[in-house]
Amino acid sequence: MSLIPAHKEVTLQGTAVSPGLAFGPAHIISRGLQAPETYDIPESSVESEVARFRSALETTKKQITGLQQHIAGITDDSESQIFDAHIMLLDDRSMISKVENEIKGRLLNAEFCFFAVIQNYSEAMRRLNDAYLSERAADIDDIAQRVLHNFSHASSLELQETRPEHHHIVIAHDLAPSDTATMDPDQSVGFVTEIGSINSHTAILARSLGIPAIVGLPDLIIEIQEASDLILNGYTGELIINPTVDTQRRYRAIAEEKAATEEELNKLRDEQTTTLDGRPLILSANAEFKHEFPHILESGAEGIGLFRTEFFLLGDGEIPTEEAQYQLYAEAAKITKPHRAIIRTLDAGGDKLPLEPLAEPEPNPFLGWRGIRVSLSRVDMFKEQLRAILRASVHGKVGVMFPLVSAISELEEAIAIFKECMNELDQKGIAYDPNIELGVMIEVPSAAIMAHEIAQEVDFLSIGTNDLIQYTVAVDRVNPHVSGLYKPSNPAVIRLIKMTIDASNNNDSWTSICGEMASDLRLIPLLVGLGVDKLSVGAHQLPRIKKAICSLKYSECQELAEAALKLKRGDDILEISLKLAKASYPDLLD
Ligand code: PEP
Ligand code: MG
């Protein structure tokens, strides 16, 4: 693991988690350092930039020496020796010459070049297999931040033209779902992380927002230089660093081809989603943010099948008022009318934001305070959300569903609170749709096994396969070390899905699948054959899922499902489903 030389084309292979191609310079989000602004400098300013860099180092050295003397005066000598290491870094000849070469080579401002070099140092240190030394990375960050503050701006700023807000590909060790949620796709055109997994909410959000992404390139931050040219291939997981002109040209051509295919698929927008032999399915979209609504409409989705409200509720540090919630849910109802907008109540915890900071970190967050458990222990907050959803129901066809129900008693408690909210609105004379549909997410085996009893209480079941797989196979959905075990085609998962669909059918309700499995083109024949009524997928994936369903024969899918339910290995199930997928829509699978 060493720094990839500028101008040398190198291809790294990671895991593709969000399709699409992205082109642009790398922007490294360092774990300890705040990136300074970046701007081009004319060649004539190289000398003055180098001088600014040297002067920032000198000023910092003086400050550190002053601090050292101060500390030496009040404690014994050994304490003040800590600062010797800081001064050594500021005097480090190799660091200094690297920064100066960067300034000359890239014609970028000095503080940016200093940042680009030093963040590699700090990350390299952080990864040493030595607890003491890796902790010293924080010292490097600390001293570097000081240097960054000490750059004088007076000399050459007037000469420089600040770079326009340019687009870039984010490179990070890891990103939280909230980081992805706040990305502006016009600026952050893609992201690559060193760790992560395809089923994390970070990856799910990237797919929803249409941001191409790759995870699982472990040493990237110390191998790559800030601002290196990149091509991110979110279809294959390849990251091309410093692509040659030929490679650029080749990928631009691929991007054009992909855009033409998307345009073709978009022509299906107004078509019904029906198999070749006439079985209709409802195809709706998953949503997390209001800004996705226009795209959901354009995608031809029949409504919103899963509105993950936690990003809106927890995104700003303070839960929005009932009124603000009502406004958003009403808008979802209006734009999806005459189709349904199914609003899921808060699903905090797990790998998403917690509702409130906990005194102790949870030992097993996915088995802890998440989903409906949180809402049932914060009844006032829960009621605000339920009232807002009820009030919004007059604007369209609204459904409400509860996440992570694991026992009938939880469902009964939630329904009782829901009814209380209806009574409160009745008393105040506030209108709502008395026939509002109520559903439960089936995402833990205990719920799937009890699906028959659950279906008697509600109007629909929505299978959250992301969690159902993790809890059935006991494999953390975001842990890359066990990702090989995370198989949607695991026979136990398939049988639980079948049990759930049967339970709905026997109780006059309907079943949707809203986990990521619903957009797995390899498994669409199997899901259709199992008899699901509805699939809910990211709006960006929706057109190709529609095309896939419209290319299938329901009778063949049923035969396939029957055969799959007899198999005992996930790979065998995948193989027969993929075979039918390839025979029915080969063009969608390359
Ligand atoms: C699921 O678990 O499949 C699901 C849709 O919910 P989430 O991904 O938000 O946990
Ligand atoms: Mg879930």
Coordinates of C-alpha atoms and ligand atoms in Angstrom, one line a residue:
M1 CA 0.0 0.0 0.0
S2 CA 1.7 3.1 -1.2
L3 CA 0.7 6.3 -2.9
I4 CA -0.3 5.7 -6.5
P5 CA 1.9 8.0 -8.7
A6 CA 0.1 10.8 -10.5
H7 CA -0.4 10.1 -14.2
K8 CA -0.2 6.4 -13.8
E9 CA -3.5 4.6 -14.7
V10 CA -4.4 2.1 -12.0
T11 CA -7.6 0.1 -11.7
L12 CA -8.8 -1.1 -8.3
Q13 CA -11.6 -3.6 -7.8
G14 CA -14.2 -3.0 -5.1
T15 CA -17.8 -4.0 -4.6
A16 CA -20.4 -2.2 -6.7
V17 CA -23.2 -1.0 -4.5
S18 CA -25.0 1.6 -6.6
P19 CA -25.0 1.5 -10.4
G20 CA -23.9 4.2 -12.7
L21 CA -20.7 5.8 -14.0
A22 CA -19.1 8.9 -12.5
F23 CA -16.2 11.0 -13.7
G24 CA -14.3 13.6 -11.6
P25 CA -11.5 14.4 -9.3
A26 CA -11.2 12.6 -5.9
H27 CA -12.2 14.5 -2.9
I28 CA -11.0 12.7 0.2
I29 CA -13.0 13.1 3.4
S30 CA -10.3 12.8 5.9
R31 CA -11.3 11.4 9.3
G32 CA -9.3 14.0 11.3
L33 CA -8.8 17.0 9.1
Q34 CA -11.0 19.6 7.6
A35 CA -10.2 20.1 3.9
P36 CA -9.3 23.7 3.1
E37 CA -10.6 25.4 0.0
T38 CA -9.0 24.5 -3.3
Y39 CA -8.1 26.9 -6.1
D40 CA -5.9 27.1 -9.2
I41 CA -2.8 29.3 -9.1
P42 CA -1.0 30.7 -12.1
E43 CA 2.5 29.3 -12.7
S44 CA 3.9 32.7 -11.7
S45 CA 2.5 32.3 -8.2
V46 CA 4.3 29.0 -7.4
E47 CA 7.2 30.8 -5.6
S48 CA 4.8 32.9 -3.5
E49 CA 2.7 29.8 -2.6
V50 CA 5.8 27.9 -1.5
A51 CA 6.7 30.9 0.6
R52 CA 3.2 30.9 2.1
F53 CA 3.6 27.2 3.0
R54 CA 7.0 27.8 4.6
S55 CA 5.8 30.8 6.5
A56 CA 2.8 28.7 7.8
L57 CA 5.2 26.1 9.0
E58 CA 7.4 28.7 10.7
T59 CA 4.5 30.4 12.5
T60 CA 3.3 27.0 13.7
K61 CA 6.8 26.1 14.9
K62 CA 7.0 29.3 16.9
Q63 CA 3.6 28.6 18.5
I64 CA 4.6 25.1 19.4
T65 CA 7.9 26.2 20.9
G66 CA 6.1 28.8 22.9
L67 CA 3.6 26.2 24.2
Q68 CA 6.5 23.9 25.0
Q69 CA 8.2 26.5 27.1
H70 CA 5.0 27.3 28.9
I71 CA 4.3 23.6 29.7
A72 CA 8.0 23.1 30.8
G73 CA 7.5 26.0 33.3
I74 CA 4.6 24.3 35.0
T75 CA 5.3 20.6 34.8
D76 CA 8.3 18.4 34.6
D77 CA 10.4 18.2 31.4
S78 CA 8.9 14.9 30.1
E79 CA 5.5 16.5 29.5
S80 CA 6.9 19.2 27.3
Q81 CA 8.9 16.6 25.2
I82 CA 5.6 15.6 23.6
F83 CA 6.0 18.7 21.4
D84 CA 9.4 17.6 20.1
A85 CA 7.6 15.1 17.9
H86 CA 5.3 17.9 16.6
I87 CA 8.3 20.0 15.7
M88 CA 10.0 17.1 14.0
L89 CA 7.0 16.7 11.8
L90 CA 7.1 20.4 10.8
D91 CA 10.8 20.0 10.0
D92 CA 10.3 16.8 8.0
R93 CA 12.2 17.3 4.8
S94 CA 10.3 14.6 2.9
M95 CA 7.0 16.1 3.8
I96 CA 8.1 19.6 2.9
S97 CA 9.5 18.6 -0.5
K98 CA 6.3 16.6 -1.3
V99 CA 4.1 19.6 -0.6
E100 CA 6.3 21.8 -2.7
N101 CA 6.3 19.4 -5.6
E102 CA 2.5 19.2 -5.3
I103 CA 2.3 23.0 -5.6
K104 CA 4.5 23.1 -8.6
G105 CA 3.0 20.0 -10.3
R106 CA -0.6 20.6 -9.8
L107 CA -0.7 24.4 -9.7
L108 CA -3.1 24.4 -6.8
N109 CA -3.0 26.5 -3.6
A110 CA -0.5 25.7 -0.9
E111 CA -2.8 24.9 1.9
F112 CA -4.7 22.4 -0.3
C113 CA -1.4 20.7 -1.3
F114 CA -0.3 20.6 2.3
F115 CA -3.7 19.0 3.2
A116 CA -3.4 16.4 0.4
V117 CA 0.0 15.3 1.6
I118 CA -0.6 15.3 5.3
Q119 CA -3.8 13.5 5.3
N120 CA -2.0 10.5 3.7
Y121 CA 0.5 10.6 6.6
S122 CA -2.2 10.7 9.2
E123 CA -4.1 7.9 7.7
A124 CA -1.0 5.7 7.3
M125 CA -0.3 6.3 11.0
R126 CA -3.9 5.5 11.9
R127 CA -3.5 2.1 10.3
L128 CA -0.4 1.0 12.1
N129 CA -0.8 -2.2 14.0
D130 CA 0.3 -0.5 17.2
A131 CA -2.2 1.1 19.5
Y132 CA 0.2 3.8 20.7
L133 CA 1.4 4.8 17.3
S134 CA -2.0 4.7 15.7
E135 CA -3.3 7.1 18.3
R136 CA -0.5 9.5 17.3
A137 CA -2.5 10.1 14.1
A138 CA -4.6 12.5 16.2
D139 CA -1.4 14.4 17.0
I140 CA -0.7 14.7 13.3
D141 CA -4.2 16.0 12.6
D142 CA -3.9 18.4 15.4
I143 CA -0.6 19.9 14.2
A144 CA -1.8 19.9 10.6
Q145 CA -5.0 21.8 11.5
R146 CA -2.8 24.4 13.2
V147 CA -0.7 24.8 10.1
L148 CA -3.8 25.2 8.0
H149 CA -5.0 28.0 10.3
N150 CA -1.6 29.7 10.0
F151 CA -1.7 30.2 6.2
S152 CA -1.7 33.9 5.4
H153 CA -4.2 34.9 2.8
A154 CA -3.1 38.4 2.2
S155 CA -0.4 37.8 -0.4
S156 CA -1.9 36.2 -3.4
L157 CA -5.6 35.8 -2.9
E158 CA -6.5 38.7 -5.2
L159 CA -4.6 37.0 -8.0
Q160 CA -6.4 33.7 -7.6
E161 CA -9.7 32.7 -9.0
T162 CA -11.5 30.5 -6.5
R163 CA -12.4 27.2 -8.3
P164 CA -16.0 27.1 -9.1
E165 CA -18.0 24.7 -6.9
H166 CA -16.8 21.7 -8.9
H167 CA -18.1 18.2 -8.9
H168 CA -16.1 15.4 -7.3
I169 CA -16.1 11.8 -6.3
V170 CA -16.1 11.4 -2.5
I171 CA -13.5 9.1 -1.1
A172 CA -14.0 8.2 2.6
H173 CA -13.1 5.5 5.1
D174 CA -16.8 5.0 5.7
L175 CA -20.0 7.1 5.4
A176 CA -23.0 7.2 7.7
P177 CA -26.4 7.1 6.1
S178 CA -26.8 10.7 7.2
D179 CA -23.7 11.6 5.2
T180 CA -25.1 10.1 2.1
A181 CA -28.5 11.6 2.8
T182 CA -27.1 15.1 2.7
M183 CA -25.0 14.6 -0.4
D184 CA -25.8 16.9 -3.3
P185 CA -25.7 14.6 -6.3
D186 CA -24.8 17.5 -8.6
Q187 CA -21.6 18.0 -6.6
S188 CA -20.8 14.6 -5.2
V189 CA -21.3 12.6 -8.3
G190 CA -20.2 9.3 -6.7
F191 CA -18.5 7.9 -3.7
V192 CA -16.1 5.2 -2.8
T193 CA -15.5 3.9 0.8
E194 CA -12.9 1.6 2.2
I195 CA -15.4 -0.4 4.2
G196 CA -19.2 -0.9 3.8
S197 CA -21.7 -3.3 2.4
I198 CA -24.3 -3.5 -0.2
N199 CA -27.2 -3.7 2.3
S200 CA -26.2 -0.8 4.5
H201 CA -28.5 2.2 4.5
T202 CA -25.6 4.2 3.1
A203 CA -25.7 2.0 0.0
I204 CA -29.5 1.9 -0.1
L205 CA -29.6 5.7 -0.1
A206 CA -27.0 5.9 -2.8
R207 CA -29.2 3.8 -5.0
S208 CA -32.3 5.8 -4.2
L209 CA -30.5 9.1 -5.0
G210 CA -28.9 7.6 -8.1
I211 CA -25.4 8.2 -6.8
P212 CA -22.9 5.6 -8.3
A213 CA -20.9 4.0 -5.4
I214 CA -18.3 1.4 -4.6
V215 CA -17.4 0.0 -1.2
G216 CA -14.6 -2.3 0.0
L217 CA -11.3 -0.7 -1.1
P218 CA -9.5 -1.0 2.2
D219 CA -6.3 1.2 1.6
L220 CA -7.8 3.7 -0.8
I221 CA -7.3 6.8 1.4
I222 CA -3.6 6.3 1.7
E223 CA -3.1 5.1 -1.9
I224 CA -4.9 7.9 -3.7
Q225 CA -4.0 11.6 -4.0
E226 CA -6.6 14.2 -3.4
A227 CA -7.9 15.6 -6.7
S228 CA -6.6 12.6 -8.8
D229 CA -8.8 12.0 -11.8
L230 CA -11.2 9.1 -11.4
I231 CA -13.7 7.0 -13.2
L232 CA -16.1 5.2 -10.9
N233 CA -17.8 2.2 -12.4
G234 CA -20.8 1.5 -10.2
Y235 CA -21.9 -1.4 -12.4
T236 CA -18.7 -3.5 -11.9
G237 CA -17.1 -2.0 -8.8
E238 CA -14.0 -0.8 -10.7
L239 CA -12.3 2.4 -9.8
I240 CA -9.9 3.8 -12.4
I241 CA -7.4 6.2 -11.0
N242 CA -5.6 8.6 -13.4
P243 CA -7.4 7.3 -16.5
T244 CA -5.6 7.9 -19.8
V245 CA -7.3 9.8 -22.6
D246 CA -8.2 6.5 -24.3
T247 CA -9.8 5.1 -21.1
Q248 CA -11.8 8.3 -20.7
R249 CA -13.0 8.1 -24.2
R250 CA -14.0 4.4 -23.8
Y251 CA -16.0 5.1 -20.6
R252 CA -17.7 8.2 -22.0
A253 CA -18.9 6.0 -24.9
I254 CA -20.2 3.4 -22.3
A255 CA -21.9 6.2 -20.4
E256 CA -23.7 7.3 -23.6
E257 CA -24.8 3.8 -24.3
K258 CA -26.2 3.4 -20.8
A259 CA -28.0 6.8 -21.1
A260 CA -29.6 5.6 -24.3
T261 CA -30.8 2.3 -22.6
E262 CA -32.3 4.3 -19.7
E263 CA -34.1 6.5 -22.2
E264 CA -35.5 3.4 -23.9
L265 CA -36.6 2.0 -20.5
N266 CA -38.3 5.2 -19.6
K267 CA -40.6 4.8 -22.5
L268 CA -42.3 2.1 -20.5
R269 CA -43.3 4.7 -17.9
D270 CA -47.0 4.7 -18.6
E271 CA -47.3 1.0 -19.3
Q272 CA -49.0 -1.4 -16.8
T273 CA -46.7 -3.8 -15.0
T274 CA -48.2 -7.1 -16.2
T275 CA -46.6 -10.4 -17.1
L276 CA -46.8 -11.7 -20.6
D277 CA -49.7 -14.0 -19.6
G278 CA -51.6 -11.2 -17.9
R279 CA -50.8 -11.3 -14.2
P280 CA -50.7 -7.6 -13.0
L281 CA -48.3 -6.5 -10.3
I282 CA -48.1 -3.1 -8.6
L283 CA -44.7 -1.6 -8.9
S284 CA -44.2 1.3 -6.5
A285 CA -41.1 3.3 -5.3
N286 CA -39.3 3.6 -2.1
A287 CA -38.7 7.1 -0.8
E288 CA -36.6 8.7 1.8
F289 CA -36.6 12.4 0.9
K290 CA -39.0 15.0 -0.4
H291 CA -36.6 15.8 -3.2
E292 CA -37.1 12.3 -4.6
F293 CA -40.8 12.9 -5.3
P294 CA -40.4 14.4 -8.8
H295 CA -38.2 11.5 -9.8
I296 CA -40.6 9.0 -8.4
L297 CA -43.4 10.6 -10.5
E298 CA -41.1 10.5 -13.6
S299 CA -40.2 6.8 -13.0
G300 CA -43.8 5.7 -13.6
A301 CA -44.1 4.3 -10.1
E302 CA -47.6 3.4 -8.9
G303 CA -47.2 5.3 -5.7
I304 CA -44.8 5.1 -2.8
G305 CA -44.6 1.6 -1.3
L306 CA -42.2 2.5 1.5
F307 CA -41.6 5.9 2.8
R308 CA -38.7 5.6 5.3
T309 CA -39.5 8.6 7.5
E310 CA -36.5 8.3 9.8
F311 CA -34.3 10.4 7.6
F312 CA -36.7 13.3 7.7
L313 CA -37.5 12.8 11.4
L314 CA -34.0 12.5 12.7
G315 CA -32.0 14.3 10.0
D316 CA -31.9 17.7 11.7
G317 CA -31.3 16.8 15.3
E318 CA -34.8 17.8 16.3
I319 CA -38.0 15.9 15.4
P320 CA -40.1 18.0 13.1
T321 CA -43.4 19.2 14.5
E322 CA -46.7 17.4 13.8
E323 CA -47.6 20.2 11.5
A324 CA -44.3 19.8 9.5
Q325 CA -44.8 16.1 9.3
Y326 CA -48.4 16.5 8.1
Q327 CA -47.2 18.9 5.3
L328 CA -44.7 16.3 4.1
Y329 CA -47.0 13.3 4.3
A330 CA -49.8 15.3 2.6
E331 CA -47.5 16.1 -0.2
A332 CA -46.6 12.4 -0.6
A333 CA -50.3 11.6 -0.7
K334 CA -51.0 14.3 -3.3
I335 CA -48.2 13.4 -5.7
T336 CA -49.0 9.7 -5.6
K337 CA -52.8 10.0 -5.9
P338 CA -54.6 7.9 -7.1
H339 CA -52.0 5.4 -6.0
R340 CA -51.0 4.7 -2.4
A341 CA -48.4 6.5 -0.3
I342 CA -47.4 4.0 2.3
I343 CA -45.7 5.8 5.2
R344 CA -43.7 3.7 7.6
T345 CA -43.5 5.0 11.1
L346 CA -40.1 5.8 12.5
D347 CA -37.5 3.1 12.2
A348 CA -34.7 4.5 14.4
G349 CA -31.6 2.5 15.6
G350 CA -29.7 -0.3 14.0
D351 CA -27.4 1.3 11.5
K352 CA -29.6 4.4 11.3
L353 CA -29.6 7.4 13.6
P354 CA -30.8 6.7 17.1
L355 CA -33.8 8.6 18.3
E356 CA -31.8 10.1 21.2
P357 CA -28.3 9.6 22.4
L358 CA -28.1 6.5 24.7
A359 CA -26.1 6.6 27.9
E360 CA -24.2 3.5 26.8
P361 CA -23.7 2.3 23.2
E362 CA -25.8 -0.7 22.5
P363 CA -23.9 -4.0 22.4
N364 CA -26.0 -5.3 19.5
P365 CA -27.8 -2.3 17.8
F366 CA -29.6 -4.5 15.3
L367 CA -31.1 -6.5 18.2
G368 CA -31.7 -3.5 20.3
W369 CA -33.7 -0.4 20.5
R370 CA -35.0 0.0 17.0
G371 CA -38.2 0.1 14.9
I372 CA -41.5 -0.1 16.6
R373 CA -39.8 -0.7 20.0
V374 CA -38.6 2.9 19.9
S375 CA -42.0 4.3 19.1
L376 CA -43.8 2.3 21.7
S377 CA -41.5 3.6 24.4
R378 CA -41.9 7.2 23.2
V379 CA -45.7 7.4 22.9
D380 CA -46.1 11.1 22.6
M381 CA -43.7 11.2 19.7
F382 CA -45.4 8.2 18.1
K383 CA -48.8 9.8 18.4
E384 CA -47.6 13.0 16.7
Q385 CA -46.4 11.0 13.8
L386 CA -49.6 8.9 13.6
R387 CA -51.8 12.0 13.8
A388 CA -49.8 13.7 11.1
I389 CA -50.2 10.6 8.9
L390 CA -53.9 10.4 9.6
R391 CA -54.5 14.0 8.8
A392 CA -52.6 13.6 5.5
S393 CA -54.8 10.7 4.5
V394 CA -57.6 13.1 3.3
H395 CA -55.3 14.2 0.5
G396 CA -54.9 10.9 -1.2
K397 CA -54.7 7.2 -0.6
V398 CA -52.5 6.8 2.5
G399 CA -51.3 3.7 4.2
V400 CA -49.3 3.4 7.4
M401 CA -47.1 0.5 8.4
F402 CA -45.0 -0.4 11.5
P403 CA -41.4 -1.5 11.2
L404 CA -39.7 -4.4 13.0
V405 CA -42.8 -5.9 14.7
S406 CA -41.6 -9.0 16.4
A407 CA -44.7 -10.0 18.4
I408 CA -48.5 -9.7 18.2
S409 CA -48.5 -7.8 21.5
E410 CA -46.4 -5.0 20.0
L411 CA -48.8 -4.8 17.1
E412 CA -51.8 -4.7 19.4
E413 CA -50.2 -1.9 21.4
A414 CA -49.4 0.1 18.3
I415 CA -53.0 -0.4 16.9
A416 CA -54.4 0.7 20.3
I417 CA -52.3 3.9 20.1
F418 CA -53.4 4.4 16.4
K419 CA -57.0 4.2 17.5
E420 CA -56.5 6.7 20.3
C421 CA -55.1 9.1 17.7
M422 CA -58.2 8.6 15.6
N423 CA -60.4 9.3 18.6
E424 CA -58.4 12.4 19.4
L425 CA -58.9 13.7 15.9
D426 CA -62.6 12.8 16.0
Q427 CA -63.0 14.8 19.2
K428 CA -61.4 17.8 17.6
G429 CA -63.4 17.4 14.4
I430 CA -60.3 17.0 12.3
A431 CA -60.8 14.9 9.1
Y432 CA -59.0 11.8 8.2
D433 CA -59.7 8.8 6.0
P434 CA -61.4 6.2 8.3
N435 CA -60.5 3.5 5.8
I436 CA -56.8 4.3 5.9
E437 CA -54.9 1.0 5.3
L438 CA -52.8 -0.4 8.1
G439 CA -49.8 -2.7 7.5
V440 CA -46.9 -4.4 9.2
M441 CA -43.4 -4.9 8.0
I442 CA -42.5 -8.6 8.1
E443 CA -38.8 -8.4 8.7
V444 CA -38.0 -10.8 11.5
P445 CA -38.7 -14.6 11.5
S446 CA -41.0 -14.4 14.5
A447 CA -43.3 -12.1 12.4
A448 CA -43.2 -14.3 9.3
I449 CA -44.0 -17.3 11.4
M450 CA -47.0 -15.5 12.9
A451 CA -47.9 -13.9 9.6
H452 CA -51.4 -15.5 9.6
E453 CA -52.3 -14.0 12.9
I454 CA -50.8 -10.7 12.0
A455 CA -52.6 -10.6 8.7
Q456 CA -55.9 -10.9 10.6
E457 CA -55.2 -7.6 12.3
V458 CA -54.1 -5.5 9.3
D459 CA -54.8 -4.8 5.7
F460 CA -51.4 -5.7 4.2
L461 CA -48.0 -7.1 4.9
S462 CA -44.8 -5.6 3.6
I463 CA -41.8 -7.9 3.6
G464 CA -38.6 -6.1 4.5
T465 CA -36.1 -8.5 3.1
N466 CA -33.0 -6.5 4.1
D467 CA -33.8 -7.3 7.7
L468 CA -35.6 -10.6 7.2
I469 CA -32.4 -12.0 5.6
Q470 CA -30.2 -10.7 8.4
Y471 CA -32.4 -12.0 11.2
T472 CA -33.1 -15.3 9.6
V473 CA -29.6 -16.2 8.7
A474 CA -28.1 -14.4 11.7
V475 CA -25.8 -12.3 9.5
D476 CA -25.3 -8.6 10.1
R477 CA -26.4 -6.9 7.0
V478 CA -23.6 -4.3 7.2
N479 CA -20.7 -6.4 8.2
P480 CA -18.5 -7.1 5.2
H481 CA -16.7 -10.0 7.0
V482 CA -19.9 -12.1 6.8
S483 CA -21.4 -10.7 3.6
G484 CA -20.8 -14.0 1.9
L485 CA -23.6 -15.5 4.1
Y486 CA -26.0 -12.7 3.3
K487 CA -27.9 -14.5 0.5
P488 CA -31.4 -13.4 -0.4
S489 CA -32.0 -16.8 -2.1
N490 CA -31.3 -18.7 1.2
P491 CA -34.1 -21.4 1.3
A492 CA -35.2 -20.4 4.8
V493 CA -35.8 -16.8 3.6
I494 CA -37.7 -18.0 0.5
R495 CA -39.9 -20.2 2.7
L496 CA -40.6 -17.4 5.1
I497 CA -41.6 -15.1 2.2
K498 CA -43.9 -17.9 0.9
M499 CA -45.5 -18.3 4.3
T500 CA -46.1 -14.5 4.5
I501 CA -47.7 -14.4 1.0
D502 CA -49.9 -17.4 1.9
A503 CA -51.0 -15.8 5.1
S504 CA -52.0 -12.6 3.3
N505 CA -53.9 -14.6 0.6
N506 CA -55.8 -16.6 3.3
N507 CA -56.8 -13.4 5.0
D508 CA -57.9 -11.3 2.2
S509 CA -55.0 -8.9 2.5
W510 CA -52.1 -8.3 0.1
T511 CA -48.3 -8.6 0.3
S512 CA -45.6 -6.3 -0.9
I513 CA -41.8 -6.7 -0.9
C514 CA -40.0 -3.5 -0.2
G515 CA -36.4 -4.7 0.6
E516 CA -33.6 -4.5 -1.8
M517 CA -34.3 -8.1 -3.0
A518 CA -37.3 -6.6 -4.9
S519 CA -34.9 -5.0 -7.3
D520 CA -32.6 -8.0 -7.7
L521 CA -33.1 -8.8 -11.4
R522 CA -31.8 -12.3 -10.8
L523 CA -34.6 -13.1 -8.4
I524 CA -37.6 -11.3 -9.9
P525 CA -38.9 -14.5 -11.6
L526 CA -38.9 -16.2 -8.2
L527 CA -40.6 -13.4 -6.4
V528 CA -43.3 -13.2 -9.1
G529 CA -43.7 -16.9 -9.0
L530 CA -44.2 -16.9 -5.2
G531 CA -47.3 -14.8 -5.9
V532 CA -46.3 -11.4 -4.4
D533 CA -48.8 -8.7 -5.3
K534 CA -46.5 -5.7 -5.2
L535 CA -42.9 -4.7 -5.3
S536 CA -41.5 -1.5 -4.1
V537 CA -38.0 -0.5 -5.3
G538 CA -35.8 2.6 -5.7
A539 CA -37.1 4.9 -8.4
H540 CA -33.9 4.7 -10.3
Q541 CA -34.2 0.9 -10.6
L542 CA -37.9 0.9 -11.3
P543 CA -38.0 1.0 -15.1
R544 CA -35.8 -2.0 -15.5
I545 CA -37.8 -4.0 -12.9
K546 CA -40.9 -3.1 -14.9
K547 CA -39.4 -4.3 -18.1
A548 CA -38.3 -7.6 -16.4
I549 CA -41.7 -8.3 -15.0
C550 CA -43.3 -7.5 -18.4
S551 CA -41.0 -10.0 -20.0
L552 CA -42.0 -13.0 -17.8
K553 CA -44.7 -15.6 -18.0
Y554 CA -46.4 -16.0 -14.6
S555 CA -47.0 -19.7 -15.3
E556 CA -43.3 -20.3 -15.7
C557 CA -42.5 -18.3 -12.6
Q558 CA -45.0 -20.4 -10.6
E559 CA -43.3 -23.6 -11.8
L560 CA -40.0 -22.1 -10.9
A561 CA -41.2 -21.1 -7.4
E562 CA -42.6 -24.6 -6.8
A563 CA -39.3 -26.1 -7.7
A564 CA -37.3 -23.5 -5.6
L565 CA -39.4 -24.3 -2.5
K566 CA -38.1 -27.9 -2.7
L567 CA -34.5 -27.0 -2.9
K568 CA -32.2 -26.9 0.1
R569 CA -29.4 -24.7 -1.2
G570 CA -29.5 -21.0 -1.8
D571 CA -27.1 -21.2 -4.8
D572 CA -29.3 -23.8 -6.5
I573 CA -32.4 -21.5 -6.0
L574 CA -30.5 -18.6 -7.4
E575 CA -29.4 -20.6 -10.4
I576 CA -32.8 -21.6 -11.5
S577 CA -34.2 -18.2 -11.0
L578 CA -31.3 -16.6 -12.9
K579 CA -31.8 -19.1 -15.7
L580 CA -35.4 -17.9 -16.3
A581 CA -34.3 -14.3 -15.9
K582 CA -31.6 -14.8 -18.6
A583 CA -34.1 -16.5 -20.9
S584 CA -36.6 -13.8 -20.4
Y585 CA -34.6 -10.5 -20.3
P586 CA -31.0 -11.2 -21.2
D587 CA -30.4 -7.5 -22.2
L588 CA -31.2 -6.3 -18.7
L589 CA -28.6 -8.6 -17.1
D590 CA -25.3 -7.5 -18.7
Ligands
PEP1 C1 -36.0 -3.9 5.0 O1 -35.5 -4.3 6.1 O2 -36.0 -4.7 4.0 C2 -36.5 -2.6 4.8 C3 -37.2 -2.2 3.7 O3 -36.3 -1.7 5.8 P1 -34.9 -0.9 6.1 O4 -34.0 -1.3 4.9 O5 -35.2 0.5 6.2 O6 -34.4 -1.5 7.4
MG2 MG -35.9 -3.0 7.8

